[in-house]
């Protein structure tokens, strides 16, 4: 065949291929393309909570089911397969308050409410006693901005032998208030009410994404505490290996951690996704399953009869009475805080 005829034949075949593709696919139609994309999205959509009100605020998501192999944490506790069904997160956010600066109150409460709004249902509870009128008024006004709140104020001092004894009694009053709601909520987030997540630094706040990731792993823990950098509250921390004794007690020299620098270095060496088995921990915020709270009580007395952090006795009773699994997450839960990872 003549070379020119070969070129002509190849051209005709190429044109035929183009025409076939045109007939099968058709000319690009933007409207039709959007409809196809919509169908694909509806099939694989991320489901957002119905009560989401702020489009810029991170929320819990449910993604298409996928299988995951069981993994193990550093403590050897096996996780289970991924949850295949979204369970509503019904949570109380609670704390005790006394002599909290008004500026802290007006900054912190809105942050707490915004965190609550990222869950399926929430209720904020604050117990306050024996504080100036302007602080009481600040809580009343800030909590009135949501219908999901309870503020209890007592104009009386709480007596006790020492500081943690008094704090324990206040926390036990709060526990009793919380238990009135036990049939309506499944979790309780206990938080300090002063200076949490930057206080009046409004670029810092609770990162809901951190909490929602942990709720998707709720079969791995009963009490969940978190990291803050620096992790200065070692008094509430206990574990058999590193810190089995009261930080300020007679046996404190036997602890491996003497400073928060040592503790932070240790936490930084652990993968952020691991949950660490501990006997006690509390760094301004912790989450408890509601079923654990009916029975255990806070106490400021240590095992040697000395003053101790009230969380230690409370967590000891949770472990012994309820077989509660207490875990520490190396994740930092505040936006823009040191060590925070935004995913």
Tab-separated table of C-alpha atoms in Angstrom:
chain	number	residue	atom	x	y	z
A	1	UNK	CA	0.000	0.000	0.000
A	2	UNK	CA	1.212	3.459	-0.858
A	3	UNK	CA	2.504	5.403	2.195
A	4	UNK	CA	-0.024	8.195	1.652
A	5	UNK	CA	-2.857	5.687	1.657
A	6	UNK	CA	-1.610	4.284	4.992
A	7	UNK	CA	-1.641	7.767	6.548
A	8	UNK	CA	-5.165	8.384	5.188
A	9	UNK	CA	-6.398	5.053	6.611
A	10	UNK	CA	-4.933	5.787	10.062
A	11	UNK	CA	-6.642	9.169	10.040
A	12	UNK	CA	-10.020	7.614	9.229
A	13	UNK	CA	-9.620	5.020	12.037
A	14	UNK	CA	-8.687	7.742	14.566
A	15	UNK	CA	-11.740	9.784	13.595
A	16	UNK	CA	-13.958	6.716	14.017
A	17	UNK	CA	-12.595	6.171	17.556
A	18	UNK	CA	-13.296	9.788	18.497
A	19	UNK	CA	-16.851	9.595	17.133
A	20	UNK	CA	-17.490	6.362	19.072
A	21	UNK	CA	-16.283	7.946	22.321
A	22	UNK	CA	-18.426	11.011	21.616
A	23	UNK	CA	-21.547	8.914	21.138
A	24	UNK	CA	-20.911	6.892	24.327
A	25	UNK	CA	-19.975	9.756	26.652
A	26	UNK	CA	-21.534	12.806	25.109
A	27	UNK	CA	-20.456	16.425	25.374
A	28	UNK	CA	-19.544	17.614	28.898
A	29	UNK	CA	-22.613	18.959	30.601
A	30	UNK	CA	-21.913	20.861	33.855
A	31	UNK	CA	-25.456	20.389	35.185
A	32	UNK	CA	-25.400	16.657	34.496
A	33	UNK	CA	-21.969	16.406	36.111
A	34	UNK	CA	-23.241	18.088	39.278
A	35	UNK	CA	-26.164	15.641	39.463
A	36	UNK	CA	-23.791	12.685	39.195
A	37	UNK	CA	-21.539	14.179	41.884
A	38	UNK	CA	-24.558	14.727	44.114
A	39	UNK	CA	-25.579	11.062	43.819
A	40	UNK	CA	-22.046	9.933	44.648
A	41	UNK	CA	-21.955	12.300	47.667
A	42	UNK	CA	-25.320	11.100	48.975
A	43	UNK	CA	-24.100	7.522	48.758
A	44	UNK	CA	-20.873	8.163	50.688
A	45	UNK	CA	-21.701	11.308	52.633
A	46	UNK	CA	-20.197	12.302	55.948
A	47	UNK	CA	-23.131	12.631	58.331
A	48	UNK	CA	-23.151	15.720	60.561
A	49	UNK	CA	-25.159	16.065	63.788
A	50	UNK	CA	-28.580	17.588	63.202
A	51	UNK	CA	-28.072	20.262	65.863
A	52	UNK	CA	-24.887	21.691	64.368
A	53	UNK	CA	-25.265	25.475	64.361
A	54	UNK	CA	-21.805	26.826	63.555
A	55	UNK	CA	-20.479	25.701	60.149
A	56	UNK	CA	-16.867	26.467	61.095
A	57	UNK	CA	-16.883	24.457	64.305
A	58	UNK	CA	-15.420	20.921	64.091
A	59	UNK	CA	-17.986	18.206	64.737
A	60	UNK	CA	-18.255	14.473	65.013
A	61	UNK	CA	-18.473	12.597	61.754
A	62	UNK	CA	-19.574	9.159	60.640
A	63	UNK	CA	-17.775	7.784	57.616
A	64	UNK	CA	-18.687	4.814	55.382
A	65	UNK	CA	-18.101	1.555	57.229
A	66	UNK	CA	-14.731	-0.041	56.790
A	67	UNK	CA	-13.088	-2.969	58.483
A	68	UNK	CA	-10.127	-2.455	60.777
A	69	UNK	CA	-7.841	-4.974	62.343
A	70	UNK	CA	-7.544	-5.011	66.098
A	71	UNK	CA	-4.502	-3.155	67.410
A	72	UNK	CA	-2.827	-2.960	70.782
A	73	UNK	CA	-1.941	0.019	72.934
A	74	UNK	CA	1.367	0.409	74.708
A	75	UNK	CA	-0.198	-1.212	77.736
A	76	UNK	CA	-1.164	-4.308	75.780
A	77	UNK	CA	-4.898	-3.673	75.849
A	78	UNK	CA	-6.505	-4.746	72.571
A	79	UNK	CA	-8.832	-2.380	70.789
A	80	UNK	CA	-11.901	-3.678	69.004
A	81	UNK	CA	-13.073	-3.342	65.445
A	82	UNK	CA	-14.314	0.013	64.214
A	83	UNK	CA	-17.793	0.972	65.360
A	84	UNK	CA	-20.206	0.407	62.467
A	85	UNK	CA	-23.003	2.547	63.791
A	86	UNK	CA	-23.052	6.099	65.051
A	87	UNK	CA	-24.217	6.328	68.662
A	88	UNK	CA	-25.523	9.654	69.960
A	89	UNK	CA	-23.154	11.467	72.309
A	90	UNK	CA	-25.180	12.717	75.264
A	91	UNK	CA	-22.887	14.528	77.654
A	92	UNK	CA	-22.834	16.727	80.748
A	93	UNK	CA	-20.067	19.314	81.005
A	94	UNK	CA	-19.529	20.170	84.652
A	95	UNK	CA	-17.270	21.914	87.109
A	96	UNK	CA	-17.001	23.510	90.541
A	97	UNK	CA	-16.226	27.186	90.984
A	98	UNK	CA	-15.140	29.487	93.759
A	99	UNK	CA	-13.512	32.906	93.483
A	100	UNK	CA	-13.078	32.598	89.717
A	101	UNK	CA	-12.244	35.935	88.118
A	102	UNK	CA	-15.185	37.414	86.238
A	103	UNK	CA	-13.099	37.809	83.078
A	104	UNK	CA	-12.308	34.067	83.144
A	105	UNK	CA	-15.969	33.204	83.579
A	106	UNK	CA	-17.090	35.302	80.622
A	107	UNK	CA	-14.411	33.769	78.407
A	108	UNK	CA	-14.539	30.145	79.533
A	109	UNK	CA	-18.284	29.472	79.658
A	110	UNK	CA	-18.849	30.367	75.955
A	111	UNK	CA	-16.037	27.956	75.036
A	112	UNK	CA	-17.686	25.232	77.099
A	113	UNK	CA	-21.065	25.862	75.455
A	114	UNK	CA	-19.542	25.740	71.965
A	115	UNK	CA	-17.958	22.400	72.818
A	116	UNK	CA	-21.326	21.119	74.050
A	117	UNK	CA	-22.996	22.198	70.812
A	118	UNK	CA	-20.748	19.828	68.864
A	119	UNK	CA	-22.412	16.831	70.556
A	120	UNK	CA	-25.863	15.356	69.983
A	121	UNK	CA	-27.143	16.643	73.316
A	122	UNK	CA	-25.437	18.410	76.208
A	123	UNK	CA	-26.028	20.123	79.526
A	124	UNK	CA	-23.651	22.429	81.393
A	125	UNK	CA	-23.676	22.232	85.200
A	126	UNK	CA	-21.740	24.581	87.488
A	127	UNK	CA	-21.712	24.429	91.272
A	128	UNK	CA	-20.425	27.553	93.038
A	129	UNK	CA	-20.237	28.570	96.666
A	130	UNK	CA	-19.231	31.517	98.818
A	131	UNK	CA	-18.035	33.826	96.044
A	132	UNK	CA	-18.417	37.540	95.229
A	133	UNK	CA	-21.707	38.709	93.744
A	134	UNK	CA	-20.171	39.834	90.445
A	135	UNK	CA	-18.812	36.306	89.842
A	136	UNK	CA	-22.155	34.724	90.639
A	137	UNK	CA	-23.876	37.170	88.279
A	138	UNK	CA	-21.347	36.394	85.519
A	139	UNK	CA	-22.147	32.664	85.679
A	140	UNK	CA	-25.878	33.342	85.711
A	141	UNK	CA	-25.648	35.595	82.649
A	142	UNK	CA	-23.279	33.416	80.628
A	143	UNK	CA	-25.110	30.159	81.350
A	144	UNK	CA	-28.439	31.814	80.518
A	145	UNK	CA	-27.215	32.026	76.910
A	146	UNK	CA	-28.109	28.360	76.527
A	147	UNK	CA	-31.218	26.555	77.698
A	148	UNK	CA	-29.044	23.520	78.378
A	149	UNK	CA	-27.567	24.618	81.698
A	150	UNK	CA	-27.914	24.398	85.454
A	151	UNK	CA	-26.231	26.780	87.885
A	152	UNK	CA	-26.305	25.964	91.612
A	153	UNK	CA	-25.025	28.540	94.077
A	154	UNK	CA	-24.703	28.185	97.855
A	155	UNK	CA	-23.856	31.225	99.937
A	156	UNK	CA	-21.900	29.267	102.505
A	157	UNK	CA	-18.376	28.117	103.207
A	158	UNK	CA	-17.445	24.451	103.070
A	159	UNK	CA	-15.559	23.324	106.148
A	160	UNK	CA	-12.697	20.855	106.088
A	161	UNK	CA	-9.365	19.876	107.616
A	162	UNK	CA	-7.363	21.078	104.630
A	163	UNK	CA	-7.700	22.387	101.078
A	164	UNK	CA	-8.342	19.109	99.227
A	165	UNK	CA	-10.811	18.041	101.912
A	166	UNK	CA	-12.881	21.142	101.127
A	167	UNK	CA	-12.526	20.657	97.380
A	168	UNK	CA	-13.614	17.019	97.755
A	169	UNK	CA	-16.810	18.054	99.488
A	170	UNK	CA	-17.592	20.556	96.727
A	171	UNK	CA	-16.957	17.927	94.038
A	172	UNK	CA	-19.227	15.459	95.843
A	173	UNK	CA	-22.021	18.047	95.895
A	174	UNK	CA	-21.539	18.437	92.142
A	175	UNK	CA	-21.632	14.646	91.727
A	176	UNK	CA	-24.988	14.491	93.492
A	177	UNK	CA	-26.374	17.184	91.186
A	178	UNK	CA	-25.077	15.340	88.116
A	179	UNK	CA	-26.661	12.057	89.186
A	180	UNK	CA	-30.092	13.686	88.925
A	181	UNK	CA	-29.520	13.601	85.161
A	182	UNK	CA	-28.130	10.071	84.935
A	183	UNK	CA	-31.020	8.733	82.839
A	184	UNK	CA	-30.657	11.420	80.188
A	185	UNK	CA	-26.878	11.473	79.651
A	186	UNK	CA	-24.179	8.850	79.130
A	187	UNK	CA	-20.993	10.828	79.727
A	188	UNK	CA	-19.704	13.534	82.037
A	189	UNK	CA	-16.865	15.852	81.127
A	190	UNK	CA	-15.405	17.234	84.342
A	191	UNK	CA	-13.432	20.404	83.811
A	192	UNK	CA	-11.680	23.024	85.891
A	193	UNK	CA	-13.370	26.386	85.554
A	194	UNK	CA	-10.349	28.686	85.589
A	195	UNK	CA	-7.700	29.135	82.915
A	196	UNK	CA	-8.742	26.142	80.813
A	197	UNK	CA	-7.760	26.328	77.123
A	198	UNK	CA	-6.264	29.793	77.354
A	199	UNK	CA	-9.041	31.369	79.385
A	200	UNK	CA	-9.453	34.805	77.733
A	201	UNK	CA	-7.122	33.993	74.854
A	202	UNK	CA	-9.921	33.399	72.373
A	203	UNK	CA	-7.645	31.779	69.774
A	204	UNK	CA	-7.459	28.865	72.187
A	205	UNK	CA	-10.441	26.686	72.929
A	206	UNK	CA	-11.528	23.078	73.237
A	207	UNK	CA	-10.943	21.132	70.026
A	208	UNK	CA	-14.123	19.044	69.551
A	209	UNK	CA	-12.391	16.854	66.959
A	210	UNK	CA	-10.097	15.472	69.678
A	211	UNK	CA	-13.046	14.492	71.856
A	212	UNK	CA	-15.044	12.994	68.995
A	213	UNK	CA	-12.095	10.832	67.973
A	214	UNK	CA	-11.946	9.501	71.519
A	215	UNK	CA	-15.693	8.823	71.632
A	216	UNK	CA	-15.295	6.618	68.568
A	217	UNK	CA	-12.942	4.549	70.762
A	218	UNK	CA	-15.186	4.522	73.819
A	219	UNK	CA	-15.015	0.738	74.058
A	220	UNK	CA	-11.353	1.135	75.136
A	221	UNK	CA	-11.884	3.306	78.224
A	222	UNK	CA	-14.235	4.172	81.072
A	223	UNK	CA	-12.404	7.270	82.257
A	224	UNK	CA	-10.396	9.296	79.767
A	225	UNK	CA	-7.963	12.060	80.660
A	226	UNK	CA	-5.902	14.243	78.366
A	227	UNK	CA	-2.574	15.957	78.006
A	228	UNK	CA	-1.789	19.601	78.481
A	229	UNK	CA	1.679	21.099	77.891
A	230	UNK	CA	3.230	21.583	80.344
A	231	UNK	CA	1.624	18.746	82.296
A	232	UNK	CA	1.998	20.399	85.683
A	233	UNK	CA	-0.640	18.538	87.745
A	234	UNK	CA	1.418	15.497	88.724
A	235	UNK	CA	-0.294	15.399	92.106
A	236	UNK	CA	-3.336	13.776	90.445
A	237	UNK	CA	-1.202	11.286	88.521
A	238	UNK	CA	-0.536	7.715	89.598
A	239	UNK	CA	0.704	4.607	87.841
A	240	UNK	CA	2.492	1.535	89.134
A	241	UNK	CA	5.642	1.945	87.060
A	242	UNK	CA	6.476	5.644	87.050
A	243	UNK	CA	4.629	7.318	89.896
A	244	UNK	CA	2.941	5.025	92.418
A	245	UNK	CA	3.230	7.483	95.326
A	246	UNK	CA	1.855	10.869	96.352
A	247	UNK	CA	3.999	13.582	94.772
A	248	UNK	CA	4.068	15.457	98.079
A	249	UNK	CA	3.957	12.426	100.376
A	250	UNK	CA	6.577	10.638	102.472
A	251	UNK	CA	7.425	8.172	99.692
A	252	UNK	CA	7.640	10.687	96.852
A	253	UNK	CA	11.395	10.053	96.374
A	254	UNK	CA	10.548	6.588	95.044
A	255	UNK	CA	8.677	8.100	92.088
A	256	UNK	CA	10.484	8.187	88.736
A	257	UNK	CA	8.945	11.526	87.784
A	258	UNK	CA	10.113	14.416	89.884
A	259	UNK	CA	9.140	17.244	87.545
A	260	UNK	CA	6.693	17.975	84.760
A	261	UNK	CA	9.660	18.212	82.363
A	262	UNK	CA	10.359	14.519	82.973
A	263	UNK	CA	6.692	13.714	82.517
A	264	UNK	CA	6.348	15.709	79.297
A	265	UNK	CA	9.434	14.026	77.879
A	266	UNK	CA	7.924	10.616	78.598
A	267	UNK	CA	4.547	11.540	77.093
A	268	UNK	CA	6.232	12.919	73.978
A	269	UNK	CA	7.834	9.531	73.379
A	270	UNK	CA	4.443	7.805	73.158
A	271	UNK	CA	2.441	7.790	69.884
A	272	UNK	CA	-0.371	10.323	70.006
A	273	UNK	CA	-3.005	7.678	69.181
A	274	UNK	CA	-2.139	5.377	72.092
A	275	UNK	CA	-4.159	5.258	75.305
A	276	UNK	CA	-2.025	4.770	78.403
A	277	UNK	CA	-3.295	2.700	81.321
A	278	UNK	CA	-2.987	4.679	84.567
A	279	UNK	CA	-4.336	4.486	88.100
A	280	UNK	CA	-5.202	8.171	88.207
A	281	UNK	CA	-4.742	11.312	86.100
A	282	UNK	CA	-6.438	14.674	85.772
A	283	UNK	CA	-5.059	17.644	83.868
A	284	UNK	CA	-7.933	20.153	84.022
A	285	UNK	CA	-10.292	17.909	82.013
A	286	UNK	CA	-11.483	14.275	82.089
A	287	UNK	CA	-14.428	12.312	80.696
A	288	UNK	CA	-16.332	9.726	82.753
A	289	UNK	CA	-18.981	7.250	81.717
A	290	UNK	CA	-22.079	8.086	83.719
A	291	UNK	CA	-22.529	4.512	84.968
A	292	UNK	CA	-19.330	4.840	87.029
A	293	UNK	CA	-20.390	7.819	89.104
A	294	UNK	CA	-23.042	6.295	91.327
A	295	UNK	CA	-21.018	5.202	94.356
A	296	UNK	CA	-17.431	6.508	94.222
A	297	UNK	CA	-16.697	9.720	96.144
A	298	UNK	CA	-13.931	12.269	96.182
A	299	UNK	CA	-11.624	12.393	99.188
A	300	UNK	CA	-8.600	14.512	100.045
A	301	UNK	CA	-7.014	11.916	102.314
A	302	UNK	CA	-4.151	9.775	101.029
A	303	UNK	CA	-3.374	6.124	101.715
A	304	UNK	CA	-0.759	7.117	104.299
A	305	UNK	CA	-3.229	9.415	106.071
A	306	UNK	CA	-1.665	12.522	104.515
A	307	UNK	CA	-3.336	15.189	102.388
A	308	UNK	CA	-3.590	14.000	98.795
A	309	UNK	CA	-5.167	15.114	95.532
A	310	UNK	CA	-8.893	14.374	95.625
A	311	UNK	CA	-8.878	12.755	92.171
A	312	UNK	CA	-6.631	9.915	93.352
A	313	UNK	CA	-9.117	8.525	95.874
A	314	UNK	CA	-12.004	9.021	93.446
A	315	UNK	CA	-10.231	7.108	90.690
A	316	UNK	CA	-9.178	4.372	93.114
A	317	UNK	CA	-12.833	3.765	93.997
A	318	UNK	CA	-13.809	3.753	90.324
A	319	UNK	CA	-11.230	1.034	89.682
A	320	UNK	CA	-12.122	-1.051	92.724
A	321	UNK	CA	-15.916	-0.620	92.829
A	322	UNK	CA	-16.678	-0.391	89.114
A	323	UNK	CA	-13.652	-2.078	87.493
A	324	UNK	CA	-13.216	1.177	85.620
A	325	UNK	CA	-10.454	1.455	83.015
A	326	UNK	CA	-8.668	4.788	83.381
A	327	UNK	CA	-6.691	5.920	80.358
A	328	UNK	CA	-4.514	8.912	79.534
A	329	UNK	CA	-4.422	10.201	75.973
A	330	UNK	CA	-1.193	11.911	74.870
A	331	UNK	CA	-3.325	14.219	72.713
A	332	UNK	CA	-3.606	17.907	73.594
A	333	UNK	CA	-7.245	18.996	73.552
A	334	UNK	CA	-6.936	22.778	73.128
A	335	UNK	CA	-6.652	24.676	69.840
A	336	UNK	CA	-3.384	26.604	69.434
A	337	UNK	CA	-1.945	25.168	72.640
A	338	UNK	CA	1.570	23.781	72.683
A	339	UNK	CA	1.571	20.217	71.408
A	340	UNK	CA	-1.869	20.454	69.797
A	341	UNK	CA	-2.201	18.666	66.458
A	342	UNK	CA	-4.976	19.784	64.142
A	343	UNK	CA	-6.297	16.955	61.939
